[in-house]
Structure formats: C-alpha cells, structure tokens
Coordinates of C-alpha atoms in Angstrom, one line a residue:
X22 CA -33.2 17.3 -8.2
X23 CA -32.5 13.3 -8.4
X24 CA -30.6 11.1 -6.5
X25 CA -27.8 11.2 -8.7
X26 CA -27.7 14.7 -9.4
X27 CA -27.7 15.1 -5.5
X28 CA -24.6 12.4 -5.3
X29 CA -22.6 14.2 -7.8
X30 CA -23.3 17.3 -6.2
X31 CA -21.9 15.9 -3.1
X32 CA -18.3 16.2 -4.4
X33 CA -17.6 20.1 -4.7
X34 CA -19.4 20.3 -1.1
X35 CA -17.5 17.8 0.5
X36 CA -14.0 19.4 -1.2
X37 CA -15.4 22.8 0.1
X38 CA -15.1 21.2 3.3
X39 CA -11.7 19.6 3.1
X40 CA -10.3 22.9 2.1
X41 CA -12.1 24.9 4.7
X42 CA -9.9 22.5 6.9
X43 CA -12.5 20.8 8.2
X44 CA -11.2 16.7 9.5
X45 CA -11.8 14.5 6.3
X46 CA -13.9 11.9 8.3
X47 CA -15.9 14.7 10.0
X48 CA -16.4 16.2 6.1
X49 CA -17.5 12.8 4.5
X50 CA -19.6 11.7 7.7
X51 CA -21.7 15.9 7.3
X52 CA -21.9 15.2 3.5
X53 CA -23.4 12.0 3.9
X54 CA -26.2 12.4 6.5
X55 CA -26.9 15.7 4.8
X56 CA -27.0 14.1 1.3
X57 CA -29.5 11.3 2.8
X58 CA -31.7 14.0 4.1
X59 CA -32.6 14.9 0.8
X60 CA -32.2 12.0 -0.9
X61 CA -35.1 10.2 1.6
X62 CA -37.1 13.7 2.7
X63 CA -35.8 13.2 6.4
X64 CA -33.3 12.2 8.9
X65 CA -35.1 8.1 9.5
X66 CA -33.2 6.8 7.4
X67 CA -29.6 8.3 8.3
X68 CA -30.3 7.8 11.7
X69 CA -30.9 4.2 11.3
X70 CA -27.5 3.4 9.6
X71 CA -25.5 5.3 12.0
X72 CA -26.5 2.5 14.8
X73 CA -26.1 -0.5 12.0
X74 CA -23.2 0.9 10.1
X75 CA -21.3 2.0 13.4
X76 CA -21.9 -1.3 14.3
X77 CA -21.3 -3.5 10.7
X78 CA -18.1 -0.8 10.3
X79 CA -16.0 -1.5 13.8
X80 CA -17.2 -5.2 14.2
X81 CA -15.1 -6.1 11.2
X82 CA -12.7 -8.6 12.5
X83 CA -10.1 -7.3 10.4
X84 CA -10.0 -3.6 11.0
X85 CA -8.3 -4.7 14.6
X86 CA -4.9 -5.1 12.3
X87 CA -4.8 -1.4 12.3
X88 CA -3.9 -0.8 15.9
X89 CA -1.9 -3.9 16.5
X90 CA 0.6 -2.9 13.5
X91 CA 1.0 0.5 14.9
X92 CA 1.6 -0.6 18.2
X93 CA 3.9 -3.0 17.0
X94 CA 5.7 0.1 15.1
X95 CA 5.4 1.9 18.5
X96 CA 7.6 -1.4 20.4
X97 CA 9.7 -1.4 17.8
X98 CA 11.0 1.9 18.4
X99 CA 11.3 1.4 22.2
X100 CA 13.4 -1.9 21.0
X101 CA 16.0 0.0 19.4
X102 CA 15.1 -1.8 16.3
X103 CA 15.3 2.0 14.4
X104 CA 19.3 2.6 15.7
X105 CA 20.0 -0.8 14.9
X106 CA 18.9 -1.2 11.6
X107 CA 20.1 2.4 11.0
X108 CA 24.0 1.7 12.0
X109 CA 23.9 -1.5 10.2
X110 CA 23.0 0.1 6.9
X111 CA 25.5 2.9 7.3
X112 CA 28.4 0.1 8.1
X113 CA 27.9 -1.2 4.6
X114 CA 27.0 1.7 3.0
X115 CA 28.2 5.4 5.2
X116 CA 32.0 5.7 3.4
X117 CA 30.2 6.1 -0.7
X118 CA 29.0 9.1 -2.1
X119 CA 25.7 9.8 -0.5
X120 CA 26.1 6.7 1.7
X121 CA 24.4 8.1 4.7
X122 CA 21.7 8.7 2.6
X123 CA 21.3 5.5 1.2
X124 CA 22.0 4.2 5.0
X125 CA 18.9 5.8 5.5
X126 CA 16.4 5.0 2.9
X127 CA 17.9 0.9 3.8
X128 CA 16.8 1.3 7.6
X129 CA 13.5 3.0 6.7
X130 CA 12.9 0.1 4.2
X131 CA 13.7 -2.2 7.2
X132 CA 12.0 -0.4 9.5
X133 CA 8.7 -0.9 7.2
X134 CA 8.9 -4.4 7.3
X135 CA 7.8 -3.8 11.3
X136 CA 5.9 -1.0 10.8
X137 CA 3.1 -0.9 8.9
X138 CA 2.4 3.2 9.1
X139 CA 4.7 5.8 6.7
X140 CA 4.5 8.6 9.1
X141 CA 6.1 6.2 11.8
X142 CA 8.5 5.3 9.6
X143 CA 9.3 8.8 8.4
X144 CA 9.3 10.1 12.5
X145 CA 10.9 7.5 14.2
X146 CA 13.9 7.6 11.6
X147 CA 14.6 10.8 11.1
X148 CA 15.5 11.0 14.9
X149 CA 18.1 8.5 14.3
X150 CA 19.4 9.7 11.1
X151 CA 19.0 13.1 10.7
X152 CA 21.7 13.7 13.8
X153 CA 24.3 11.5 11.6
X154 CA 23.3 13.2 8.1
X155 CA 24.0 16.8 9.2
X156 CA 27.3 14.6 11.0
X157 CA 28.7 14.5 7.6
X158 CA 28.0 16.9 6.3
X159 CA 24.5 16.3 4.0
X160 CA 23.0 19.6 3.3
X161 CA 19.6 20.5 5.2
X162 CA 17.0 20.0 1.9
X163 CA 18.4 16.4 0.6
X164 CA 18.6 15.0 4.3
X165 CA 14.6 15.8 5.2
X166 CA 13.7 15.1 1.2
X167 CA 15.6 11.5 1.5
X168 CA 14.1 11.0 5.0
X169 CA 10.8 11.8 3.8
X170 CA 11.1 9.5 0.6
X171 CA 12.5 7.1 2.4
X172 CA 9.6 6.7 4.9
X173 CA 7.0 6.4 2.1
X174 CA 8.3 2.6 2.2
X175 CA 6.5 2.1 6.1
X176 CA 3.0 1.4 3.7
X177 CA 4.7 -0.2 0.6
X178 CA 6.8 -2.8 2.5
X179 CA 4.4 -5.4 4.4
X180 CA 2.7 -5.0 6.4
X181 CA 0.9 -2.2 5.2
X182 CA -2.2 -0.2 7.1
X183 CA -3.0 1.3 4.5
X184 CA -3.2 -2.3 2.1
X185 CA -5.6 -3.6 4.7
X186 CA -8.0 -1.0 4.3
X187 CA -7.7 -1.2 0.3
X188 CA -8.2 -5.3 1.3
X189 CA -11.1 -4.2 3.2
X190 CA -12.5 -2.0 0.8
X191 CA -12.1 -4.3 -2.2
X192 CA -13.3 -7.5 0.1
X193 CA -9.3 -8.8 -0.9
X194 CA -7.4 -11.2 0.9
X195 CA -4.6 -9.2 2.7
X196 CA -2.3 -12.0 2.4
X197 CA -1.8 -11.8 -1.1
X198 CA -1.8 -8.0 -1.5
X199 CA 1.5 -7.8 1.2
X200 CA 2.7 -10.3 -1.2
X201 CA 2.2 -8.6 -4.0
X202 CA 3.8 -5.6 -2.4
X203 CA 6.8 -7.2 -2.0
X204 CA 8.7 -6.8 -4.9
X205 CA 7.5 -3.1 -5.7
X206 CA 8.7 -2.0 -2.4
X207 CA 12.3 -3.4 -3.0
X208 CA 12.2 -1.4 -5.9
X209 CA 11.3 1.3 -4.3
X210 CA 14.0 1.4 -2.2
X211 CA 16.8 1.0 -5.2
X212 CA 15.0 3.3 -6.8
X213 CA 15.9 6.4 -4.0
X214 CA 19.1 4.7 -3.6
X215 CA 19.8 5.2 -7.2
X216 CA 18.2 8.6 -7.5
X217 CA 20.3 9.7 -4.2
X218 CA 23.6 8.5 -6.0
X219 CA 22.8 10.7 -8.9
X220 CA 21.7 13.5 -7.1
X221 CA 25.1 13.6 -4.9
X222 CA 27.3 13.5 -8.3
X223 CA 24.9 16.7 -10.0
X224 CA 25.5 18.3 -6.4
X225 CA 28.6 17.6 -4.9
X226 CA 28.3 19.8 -2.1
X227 CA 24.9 18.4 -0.8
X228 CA 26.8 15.4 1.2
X229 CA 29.9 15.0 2.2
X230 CA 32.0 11.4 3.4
X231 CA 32.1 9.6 5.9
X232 CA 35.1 7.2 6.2
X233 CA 34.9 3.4 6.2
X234 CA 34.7 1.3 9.6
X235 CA 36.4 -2.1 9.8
X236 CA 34.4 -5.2 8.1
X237 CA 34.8 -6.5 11.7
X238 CA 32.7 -4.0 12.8
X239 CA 30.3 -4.2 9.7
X240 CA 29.4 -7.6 10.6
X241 CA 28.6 -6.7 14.6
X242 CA 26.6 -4.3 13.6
X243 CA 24.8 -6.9 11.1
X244 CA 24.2 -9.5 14.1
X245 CA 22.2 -6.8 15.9
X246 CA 19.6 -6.7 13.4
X247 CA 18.5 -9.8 14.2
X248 CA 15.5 -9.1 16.0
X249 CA 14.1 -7.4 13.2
X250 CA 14.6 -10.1 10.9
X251 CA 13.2 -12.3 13.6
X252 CA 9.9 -10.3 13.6
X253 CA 9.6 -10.0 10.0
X254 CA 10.2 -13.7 9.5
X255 CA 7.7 -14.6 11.9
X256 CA 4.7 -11.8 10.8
X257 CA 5.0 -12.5 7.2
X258 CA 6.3 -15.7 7.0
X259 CA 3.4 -17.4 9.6
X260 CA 1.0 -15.4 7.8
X261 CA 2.0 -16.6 4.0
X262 CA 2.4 -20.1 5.8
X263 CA -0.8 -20.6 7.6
X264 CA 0.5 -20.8 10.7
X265 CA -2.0 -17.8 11.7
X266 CA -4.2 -14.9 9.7
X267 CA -3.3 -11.7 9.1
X268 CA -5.0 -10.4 12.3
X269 CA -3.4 -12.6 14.3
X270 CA -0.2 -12.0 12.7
X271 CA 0.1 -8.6 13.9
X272 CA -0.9 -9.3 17.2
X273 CA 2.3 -12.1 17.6
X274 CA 3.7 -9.4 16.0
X275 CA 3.1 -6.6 18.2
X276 CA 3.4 -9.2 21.3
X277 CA 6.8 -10.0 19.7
X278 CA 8.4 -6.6 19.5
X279 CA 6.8 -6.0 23.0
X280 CA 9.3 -8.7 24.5
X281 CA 12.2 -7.1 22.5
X282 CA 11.7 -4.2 23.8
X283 CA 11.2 -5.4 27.2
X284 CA 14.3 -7.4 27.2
X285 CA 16.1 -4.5 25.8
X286 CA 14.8 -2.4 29.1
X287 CA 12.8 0.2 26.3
X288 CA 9.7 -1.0 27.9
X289 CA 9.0 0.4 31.0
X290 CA 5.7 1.4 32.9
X291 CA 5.8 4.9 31.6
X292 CA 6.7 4.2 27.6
X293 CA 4.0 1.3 27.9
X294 CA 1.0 3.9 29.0
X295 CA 2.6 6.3 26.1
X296 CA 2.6 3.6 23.9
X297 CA -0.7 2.5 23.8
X298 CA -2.0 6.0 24.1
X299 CA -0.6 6.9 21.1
X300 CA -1.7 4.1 19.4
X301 CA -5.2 4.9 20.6
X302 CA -5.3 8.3 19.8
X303 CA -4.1 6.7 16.0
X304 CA -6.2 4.2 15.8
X305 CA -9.3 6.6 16.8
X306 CA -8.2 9.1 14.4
X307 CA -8.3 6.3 11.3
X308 CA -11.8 5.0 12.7
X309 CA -13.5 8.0 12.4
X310 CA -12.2 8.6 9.3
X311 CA -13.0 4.8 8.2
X312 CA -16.5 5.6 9.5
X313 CA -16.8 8.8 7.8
X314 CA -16.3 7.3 4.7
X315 CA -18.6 4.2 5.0
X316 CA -21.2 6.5 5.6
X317 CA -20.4 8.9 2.8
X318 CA -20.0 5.6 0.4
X319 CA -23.3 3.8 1.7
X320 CA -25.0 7.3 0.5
X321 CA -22.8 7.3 -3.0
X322 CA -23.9 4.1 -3.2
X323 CA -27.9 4.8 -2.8
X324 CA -27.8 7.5 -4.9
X325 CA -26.0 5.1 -8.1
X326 CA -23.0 7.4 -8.7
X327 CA -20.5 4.5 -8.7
X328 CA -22.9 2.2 -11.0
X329 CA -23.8 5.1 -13.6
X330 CA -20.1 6.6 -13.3
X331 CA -18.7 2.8 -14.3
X332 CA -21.4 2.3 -17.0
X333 CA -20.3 5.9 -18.6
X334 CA -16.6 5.3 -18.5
X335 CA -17.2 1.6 -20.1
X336 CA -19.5 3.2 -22.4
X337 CA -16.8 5.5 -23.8
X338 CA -15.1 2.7 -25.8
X339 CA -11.8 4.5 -24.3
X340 CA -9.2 1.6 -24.0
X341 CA -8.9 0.2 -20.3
X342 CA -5.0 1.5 -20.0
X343 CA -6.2 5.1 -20.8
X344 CA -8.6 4.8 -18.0
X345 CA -6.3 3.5 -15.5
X346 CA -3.5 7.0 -16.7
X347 CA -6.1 8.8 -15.8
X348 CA -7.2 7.4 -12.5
X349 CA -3.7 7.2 -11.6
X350 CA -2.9 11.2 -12.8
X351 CA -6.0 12.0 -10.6
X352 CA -4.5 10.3 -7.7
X353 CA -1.4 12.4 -8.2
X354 CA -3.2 15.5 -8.6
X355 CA -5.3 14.8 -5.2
X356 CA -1.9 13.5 -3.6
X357 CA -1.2 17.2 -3.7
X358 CA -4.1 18.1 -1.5
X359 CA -4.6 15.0 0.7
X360 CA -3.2 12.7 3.0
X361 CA -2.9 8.9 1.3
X362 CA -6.1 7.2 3.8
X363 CA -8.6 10.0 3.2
X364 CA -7.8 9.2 -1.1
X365 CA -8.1 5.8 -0.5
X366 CA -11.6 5.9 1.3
X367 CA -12.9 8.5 -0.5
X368 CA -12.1 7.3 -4.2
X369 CA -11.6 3.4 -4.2
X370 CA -15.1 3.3 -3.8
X371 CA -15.7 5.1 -6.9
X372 CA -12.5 4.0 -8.6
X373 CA -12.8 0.4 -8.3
X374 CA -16.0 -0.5 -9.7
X375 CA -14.7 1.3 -12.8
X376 CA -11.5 -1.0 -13.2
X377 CA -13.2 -4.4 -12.2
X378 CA -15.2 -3.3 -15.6
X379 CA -12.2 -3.5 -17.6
X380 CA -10.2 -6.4 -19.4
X381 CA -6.5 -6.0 -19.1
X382 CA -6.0 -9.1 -20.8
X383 CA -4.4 -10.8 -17.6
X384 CA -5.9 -13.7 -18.1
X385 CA -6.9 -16.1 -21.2
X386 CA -9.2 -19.3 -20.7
X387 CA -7.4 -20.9 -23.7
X388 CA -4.1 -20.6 -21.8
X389 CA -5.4 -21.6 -18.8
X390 CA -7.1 -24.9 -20.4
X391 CA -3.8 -25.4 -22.4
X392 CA -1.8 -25.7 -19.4
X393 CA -4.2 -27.4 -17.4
X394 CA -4.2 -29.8 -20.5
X395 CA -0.4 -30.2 -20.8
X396 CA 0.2 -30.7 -16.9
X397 CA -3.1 -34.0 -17.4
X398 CA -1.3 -35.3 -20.4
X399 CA 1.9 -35.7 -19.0
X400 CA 0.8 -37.2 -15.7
X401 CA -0.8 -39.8 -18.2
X402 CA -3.5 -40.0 -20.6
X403 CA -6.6 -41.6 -19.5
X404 CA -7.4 -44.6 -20.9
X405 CA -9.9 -45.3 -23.4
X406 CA -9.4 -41.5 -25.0
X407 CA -9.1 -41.7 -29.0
X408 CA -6.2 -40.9 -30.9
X409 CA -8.7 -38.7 -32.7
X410 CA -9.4 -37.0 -29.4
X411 CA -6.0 -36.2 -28.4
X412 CA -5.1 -34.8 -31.4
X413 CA -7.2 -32.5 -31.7
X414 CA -6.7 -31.2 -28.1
X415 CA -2.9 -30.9 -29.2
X416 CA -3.9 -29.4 -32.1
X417 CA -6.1 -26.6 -30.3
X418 CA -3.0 -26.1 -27.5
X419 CA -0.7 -25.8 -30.6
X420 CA -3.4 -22.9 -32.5
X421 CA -4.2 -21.3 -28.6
X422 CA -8.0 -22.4 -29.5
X423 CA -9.8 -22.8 -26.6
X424 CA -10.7 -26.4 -25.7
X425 CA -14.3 -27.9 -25.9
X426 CA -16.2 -29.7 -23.0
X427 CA -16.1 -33.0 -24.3
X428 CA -12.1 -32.1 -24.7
X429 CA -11.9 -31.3 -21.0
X430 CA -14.0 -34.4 -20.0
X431 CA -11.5 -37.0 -21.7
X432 CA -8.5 -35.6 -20.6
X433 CA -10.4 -35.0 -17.1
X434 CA -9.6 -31.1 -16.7
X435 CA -12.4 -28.6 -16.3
X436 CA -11.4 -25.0 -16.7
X437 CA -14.6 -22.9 -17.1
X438 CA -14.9 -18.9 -18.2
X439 CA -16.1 -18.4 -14.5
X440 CA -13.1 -19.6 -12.8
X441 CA -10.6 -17.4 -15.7
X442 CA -12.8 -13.8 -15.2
X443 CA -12.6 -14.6 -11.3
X444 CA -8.7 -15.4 -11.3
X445 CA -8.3 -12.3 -13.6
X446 CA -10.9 -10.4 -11.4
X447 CA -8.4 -10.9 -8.5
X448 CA -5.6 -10.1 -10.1
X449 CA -6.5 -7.4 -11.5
X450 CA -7.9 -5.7 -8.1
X451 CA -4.6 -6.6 -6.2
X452 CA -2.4 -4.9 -9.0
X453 CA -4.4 -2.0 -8.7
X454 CA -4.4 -2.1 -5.1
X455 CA -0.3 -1.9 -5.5
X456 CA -0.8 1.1 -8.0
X457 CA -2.8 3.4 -5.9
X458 CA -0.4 2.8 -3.2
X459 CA 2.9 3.6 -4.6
X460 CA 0.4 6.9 -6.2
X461 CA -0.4 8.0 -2.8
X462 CA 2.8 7.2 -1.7
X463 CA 4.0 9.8 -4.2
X464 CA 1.5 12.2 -2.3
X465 CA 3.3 12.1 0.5
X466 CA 5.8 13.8 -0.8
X467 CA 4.7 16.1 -3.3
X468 CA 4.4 19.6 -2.5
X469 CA 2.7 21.6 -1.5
X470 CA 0.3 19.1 1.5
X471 CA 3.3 16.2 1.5
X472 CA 2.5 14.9 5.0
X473 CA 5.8 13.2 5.2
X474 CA 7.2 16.5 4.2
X475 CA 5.8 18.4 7.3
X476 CA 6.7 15.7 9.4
X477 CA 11.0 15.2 8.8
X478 CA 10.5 19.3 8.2
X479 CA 9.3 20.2 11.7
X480 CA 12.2 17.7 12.9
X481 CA 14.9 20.1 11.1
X482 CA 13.1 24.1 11.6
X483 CA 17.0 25.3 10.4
X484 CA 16.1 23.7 7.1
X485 CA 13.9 25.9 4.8
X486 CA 10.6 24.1 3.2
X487 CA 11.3 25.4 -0.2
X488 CA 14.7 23.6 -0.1
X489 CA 13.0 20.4 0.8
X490 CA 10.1 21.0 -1.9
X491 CA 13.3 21.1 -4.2
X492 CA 15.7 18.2 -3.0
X493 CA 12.6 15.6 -2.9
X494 CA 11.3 15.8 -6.7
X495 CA 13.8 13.4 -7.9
X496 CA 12.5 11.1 -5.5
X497 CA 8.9 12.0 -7.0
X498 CA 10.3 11.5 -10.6
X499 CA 11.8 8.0 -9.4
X500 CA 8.5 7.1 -7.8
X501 CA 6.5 8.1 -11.5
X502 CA 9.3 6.3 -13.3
X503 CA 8.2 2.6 -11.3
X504 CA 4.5 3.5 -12.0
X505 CA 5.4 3.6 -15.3
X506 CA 7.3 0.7 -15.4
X507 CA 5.0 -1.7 -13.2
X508 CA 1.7 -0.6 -15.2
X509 CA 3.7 -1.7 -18.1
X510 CA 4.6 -5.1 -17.0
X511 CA 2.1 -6.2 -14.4
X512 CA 3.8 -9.2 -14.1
X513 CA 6.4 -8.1 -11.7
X514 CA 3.8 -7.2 -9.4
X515 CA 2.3 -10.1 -9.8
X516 CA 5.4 -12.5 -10.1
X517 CA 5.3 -13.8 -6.1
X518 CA 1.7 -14.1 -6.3
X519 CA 1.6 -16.6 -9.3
X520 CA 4.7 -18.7 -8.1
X521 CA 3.3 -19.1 -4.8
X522 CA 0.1 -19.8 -5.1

C-alpha cells in the first residue's frame, strides 16, 4: 500500500473514531501516529515529532489569544456586562412583536464583541434571557432556537477563537480577518432579527408583548453599556490602530474586563479561582485538540494527500465557484456531525490548498497598474516623459491593457504580477476564512449534533428538543441565505479591508 493510499485511508478510520465517540483530538492524534507507523515501518519517526511538534505547536506566540479571550468572556460575565447589554436591547426593542427576541439576538451580538467563544455566548445569555422570554410569554422552542442562533455570533463578531486558529492555520494576519468579519457579523444579526419578526407574524402564539418602558428609562439603561463599548473600542480599535498586536490585545482586554468586574464587586477570590479554572480546563480542551490535529496534518502532509487532492480538483477544469459550493455543502453536511473547531482543524488543511489554487478573479494587474497610474499622473507627470509616452499609457488605462515596464518606469509606478497574485492570494484566503466560519456557524445549530443546541436546551429541560430542532431552521435558512449572498458579492466581505488598508 503507498503513502497516499495509506492517507486516504486514514479518513474512514479516523470518522470511525469520531462516531464511536472517541474525543476528536484523541482520534486525529491515534490516526496519525498509527498512519506514520506504516508509512515509515516504525514508531522513530512519530516519536520524534511528538517532542518537536509539541514543542513548535504550543510555542506559537499566537495560540496564547485563545485563553486570554475566554477569560476575558469569563470577566465579562462576572461584570454584569451580559444583564447590561441584555436590558439595554429589550428597552429599545421588548414592546414589538418578537422584541424579546430580537433583545436577545442584540445582546448576544454585543456580548461577542467581548467574547470571542459561541458556546459562551450562547450560555452566559440564555441565563439572562431565557427568564425574561418565558416572562412574556415566548413559547419554549423559539426562545432556545433564537438563543442558540443568536450565540453563533460569539465567533463571527471579533474577536473570534475560532478566526485565530483559521489565521493560524492559513499563516493570516488576524487583524485583518476580525476585520473582515465585521460586516458579515452585523448581518448576521439583522438577519435573525428579521427572520424572528417573520416567524412571530406566521406564529402568533410563539411570543407574546411586552409593554413599552419610558424613553427616560431607555436611555439609563443605554449609559450602562458603557463598559462594553469601552472594551470593544479599546480591543479592536488598539489592535486595528497599532497601538498593540492581537495577542496583546486580548490580554488588555481580559485585564480590562477583570477591573470591571472588580469594580462592579463580581470579582471576588472564589469567582477568580472558578474563572481561571474554567478557562484552563477550555483552553486544555482546544490544545489537545490543536495538537491532535497538527499531528494528524504533519502525517496528511507526508503522505501528499493535500498536494495530489489540489492537483486533481484543479485538474478537473471544474470552474473555481463550483468548487467552493461544494466545499462549503460539505462543511454543512459535517456541521451536522461536528463541533465548528474539530471542522476547522481537520479540513482547512485539506480545503485550503485547494482554493489558494483557484482564480476568483479578485484581482486584475491591469487595474491595479491603471490606478496606480492615474493616482502618479495626477500628483504630476514627471518631467522629460514624451507626449508619445503618455498617451499611450492613457490609451492602455482607457482599453484596461496592462501597462508595459518602460510605461511604469516613466510615470515611476511599478506594479508587478507578483505583488497582484499575492494581494489576490490574501484576499482570497481571508474571504474564505469568513465563509467557513459563518458554515460552521450554521453547524452549530443544525440538527441533529448542534452544540449550541444542547447547550440553551439543557438550560430549558421543560422544552422538548424536537421543538427546538423546528423553531431554529429559519435561522439555518437565514444563515444559507448570507452565504449565498456574500459568495456572490465578495466585496462586502471585503469592503473594510480595502478601505482601510
């Protein structure tokens, strides 16, 4: 049997395992020393990369995001930062139909600006809101099926965990994907709010009202948002100014909604140890599973599954938007069966080498060289240039011809092929990166494994699972819809990260 024959074998065992309930980073971590057994004829070689990639895998500088966003998250919640961004929401939003609801998916939105985990999210405000939907009267299913949609925004909405090990992955600059996350995640959250608003005029009886409080009151309960705001403004904001990098944003951030919490007498001696053993226990649980999978991708990537599996696709001739459906209906299918990081580790490895073969057409060197052009031209035209000269380099702008060297060199611009395929390269990765994320975000609520699901349904044990499976698949059909629309225009994923940089 050859080494890829092995590696593509690996796939059906290591699914065997997953379904035999065996822990994802356990099943990839077997697979892998296993599959290098046979691959090298003993256990040398699999025993030396389990000191160097143990080592290469946790010494990553930016890994240490991961535990410093979830106890952030974890702060955040001892703050009162949940309640408060909760009863601000339902101020402006509790007295129309399905406003409770729409409260909710608001705060959760808000809530993942802080919090950069969707089963925190999902937790932490269903505890707040769940008391107040059954208040008014919201039926059992649509409160743990908007709860549960609405926490699916704790990994779109920077900060993300789950971008910075996509970042990680891909070797992408985190900035720029929480960026790039932006907008989709605000779409997100109109999306539910929209879908919730329909669902409450097809079903009536699924939420009742709640009657409007005094704008006095509207606005109090605005000012004690503040520290949220605060928090995000100072994560993302120092991060996307330069004041600090990603790794040390979350750790002002965590230190920042550690003070909050602390001034707001959350923080005590006792929720201090709880917090930061749970975000141990967290942080363990994703290393393992992080480590798992480097060692299951460092064999994938000895045996040349990724390589030959990129070549074939390419080699198809299918067109590069029927590959991507495809990866992304895959993604929904397995969102059925796994939890979002174990699809992310397990398939980006596999998936991405396939798309960074691919030419979406993001990027065109005769654009790029006409605007580099017009942006020389009218600062002023050097001197000594023919008329001849600049005529034709007007006339090749005009015909979206692509300009020559000794073009460039008089009007002093130089935009080469190399820098277009790298800037489309990037692009390309970090719109991706947004794809897969909103797809495993829709597997986190698609039945039958829908972690967040389980989660906001062991909160609520009077509430049946089957009416939750049916209340949350128009919030899986408004998820598909935004797929749809951002792999159709790209550009509004990528809108903040062209203006801004």
């Amino acid at each position: 049997m050859t080494s890829l024959e092995i590696g593509l074998l690996s796939f059906p065992v290591l699914m065997g395992l997953i379904f035999m309930r065996v822990p994802i980073g356990l099943a990839m971590f077997t697979v892998a020393v296993g599959g290098l057994y046979f691959v090298t004829d003993g256990m040398s070689v699999a025993l030396s990369r389990l000191k160097h990639e143990t080592f290469s895998t946790f010494s990553s500088y930016s890994l240490s995001i991961v535990p410093m966003f979830l106890l952030m998250g974890h702060f955040a919640t001892l703050g009162g930062m949940s309640t408060a961004l909760f009863k601000a929401a339902e101020a402006f939003l509790g007295h129309r139909k399905g406003g409770v609801a729409m409260a909710s998916v608001g705060a959760c939105a808000g809530f993942g600006a802080i919090c950069g985990s969707s089963l925190a999210t999902a937790a932490t405000m269903s505890q707040v809101a769940l008391p107040e939907l059954k208040r008014y009267g919201y039926s059992g299913g649509f409160s743990t099926a908007t709860l549960a949609a609405g926490g699916t925004l704790g990994i779109l909405i920077p900060p993300s965990v789950i971008l910075v090990i996509y970042a990680i992955l891909t070797e992408q600059n985190i900035a720029k994907l929480f960026l790039s996350a932006f907008i989709p995640g605000i779409l997100a959250a109109i999306g539910y709010m929209i879908t919730i608003a329909i669902y409450v005029r097809v079903n009536p009886s699924a939420a009742g009202l709640r009657a409007p409080i005094p704008m006095s009151e509207r606005f109090r309960a605005l000012l004690d948002v503040w520290p949220v705001l605060l928090v995000f403004l100072l994560v993302v904001g120092g991060i996307y100014l330069g004041w600090f990098t990603p790794t040390e944003g979350a750790a002002v951030g965590a230190a920042g909604t550690g003070l909050i919490a602390l001034l707001n007498r959350g923080l005590t001696r006792k929720t201090l140890v709880q917090s930061f053993y749970a975000t141990a226990r967290n942080t363990a649980m994703i290393f393992f599973i992080v480590l798992g999978a480097a060692f299951y991708n460092g064999f994938l990537a000895l045996t040349q599954v990724p390589q030959e599996l990129s070549q074939w696709v390419v080699s198809q001739g299918m067109s590069p938007w029927a590959v991507l459906a495809c990866i992304l209906l895959l993604y929904l299918v397995f969102g059925c069966l796994m939890d979002s990081l174990s699809m992310i580790l397990l398939t980006i490895p596999i998936f991405f080498p396939i798309i960074s073969e691919l030419d979406f057409g993001f990027v065109h060197l005769a654009t790029m060289q006409a605007d580099a052009a017009r942006e020389a031209m009218a600062a002023g035209v050097p001197e000594g240039v023919a008329p001849e000269m600049l005529e034709s380099i007007r006339t090749a702008i005009a015909g979206g011809v692509e300009l020559t060297r000794d073009q460039m060199k008089a009007i002093g611009i130089n935009v080469t092929p190399i820098m277009a395929n790298r800037i489309a390269a990037e692009e390309v990765a970090i719109w991706f990166g947004i794809l897969v994320l909103i797809v495993v975000e829709v597997g986190l609520i698609t039945p039958p494994v829908g972690m967040n699901l389980f989660v906001i349904n062991s909160m609520d044990p009077k509430t049946r699972m089957i009416d939750t499976y049916k209340a949350v698949m128009p919030f899986v059909a408004s998820d598909i819809v935004r797929v749809v629309i951002l792999v159709a225009f790209p550009g509004i994923t990528l809108f903040l990260l062209r203006v801004l940089h």
